[in-house]
């Protein structure tokens, strides 16, 4: 890693890149490239060689210090010092990248600098005020530029400090009395807490493909309100209601479907009663393409354990099957979701099973599955059902299997 980094840095030295940073006004976001062009003409295209010369002279007299978490960003003799042009601070890219621990690509032909740090990406084009942050076009008051401060024909690439720092998720504060810019990098601990552990362990989910994104998914969160569903440790002070477990799983599913770019409707998103037959009716009325019902299992004895997914393959009056009608089969969704849940949760594999006796499956017209995560009547299963990890993994595996099935079918 260190070797790779020093290679990157020396590549930078050879390219004479430096970073420039700007302070003061907020960066404007443009909705379209057209408005970017307008802004560029009216505000940004006015930086002249004289502006740069004045900035250099002034900052030689009144130097600007750049710090990352209180430590000075070291610059070398040959670097252009941090400088203020048109009220924006520019900083040499090389020193800045090195201090931030960022990685950089330089596209010499198109004069594009791409900076990446902790998953954030900023793309700058030399002399262009239009930058991209996470792929979205934004305007800089002062563009990245190459400045040759000692006119030895060997310039440094300067980038706007505030713009790039904030684009990389860092915060910048300016202490006017000491002319010091202090950068606080993104707090990784918080980011990691916000990112769920299952993504860390199992990798990010795939996005749905463009056809699959058009499909409507109905997610049915089983039970709710006065209907508790199965009750774990019934009659003790430690009772657990299936409706609450299902709801937690379902709300995580919603977050993951958002990430995947899915269209969806939920039968409930809080602890409310929803009549059983209203659930498939909602799916039918919303022209859903897929119905997924989230449950946990229960039995009269403590012995049965593990995961099963139930489906019911439909055929319409004309004899058309799910593939002809919807382009996807209940069985395929069931098999893939079952596989992911068992793999990720480590529960006993009871398989994907067909049944025509469940109202959710029988009364819905589209391909549909019911997931029974684990048995609340089994002590071992109940112990894991109680954990936050179980609900996260259940949701993640469900969405992963669903995405795989949909991307394959559509
Ligand atoms: Zn249930």
PDB file of C-alpha atoms in Angstrom, residues 6 17 23 30 43 88 115 146 184 214 217 238 261 281 301 304 318 334 357 371 384 390 396 398 404:
ATOM      1  CA  UNK A   6       4.626   6.515  -3.283  1.00  0.00           C
ATOM      2  CA  UNK A  17       0.233  18.486 -10.286  1.00  0.00           C
ATOM      3  CA  UNK A  23     -12.864  29.543   0.438  1.00  0.00           C
ATOM      4  CA  UNK A  30     -26.276  23.082 -11.731  1.00  0.00           C
ATOM      5  CA  UNK A  43     -18.790  34.434 -13.275  1.00  0.00           C
ATOM      6  CA  UNK A  88     -10.733  31.211  -3.401  1.00  0.00           C
ATOM      7  CA  UNK A 115      -9.466  12.078  -6.970  1.00  0.00           C
ATOM      8  CA  UNK A 146      -1.659  24.818 -13.766  1.00  0.00           C
ATOM      9  CA  UNK A 184     -11.347  17.659   8.927  1.00  0.00           C
ATOM     10  CA  UNK A 214     -39.556  -0.769 -14.258  1.00  0.00           C
ATOM     11  CA  UNK A 217     -42.671  -5.140  -6.329  1.00  0.00           C
ATOM     12  CA  UNK A 238     -39.668 -12.410  27.399  1.00  0.00           C
ATOM     13  CA  UNK A 261     -33.342   1.348  -7.589  1.00  0.00           C
ATOM     14  CA  UNK A 281     -55.749  -7.319  -3.308  1.00  0.00           C
ATOM     15  CA  UNK A 301     -43.575 -28.546  19.034  1.00  0.00           C
ATOM     16  CA  UNK A 304     -38.814 -27.917  13.584  1.00  0.00           C
ATOM     17  CA  UNK A 318     -56.002 -19.395 -21.152  1.00  0.00           C
ATOM     18  CA  UNK A 334     -38.350 -18.770  -4.237  1.00  0.00           C
ATOM     19  CA  UNK A 357     -53.226 -23.281   0.515  1.00  0.00           C
ATOM     20  CA  UNK A 371     -40.617 -16.349   3.238  1.00  0.00           C
ATOM     21  CA  UNK A 384     -30.941 -15.824  16.534  1.00  0.00           C
ATOM     22  CA  UNK A 390     -30.689 -11.803  11.952  1.00  0.00           C
ATOM     23  CA  UNK A 396     -30.090  -8.470   2.743  1.00  0.00           C
ATOM     24  CA  UNK A 398     -34.045 -11.521   0.510  1.00  0.00           C
ATOM     25  CA  UNK A 404     -30.611 -11.953  -8.924  1.00  0.00           C
TER      26      UNK A 404
END
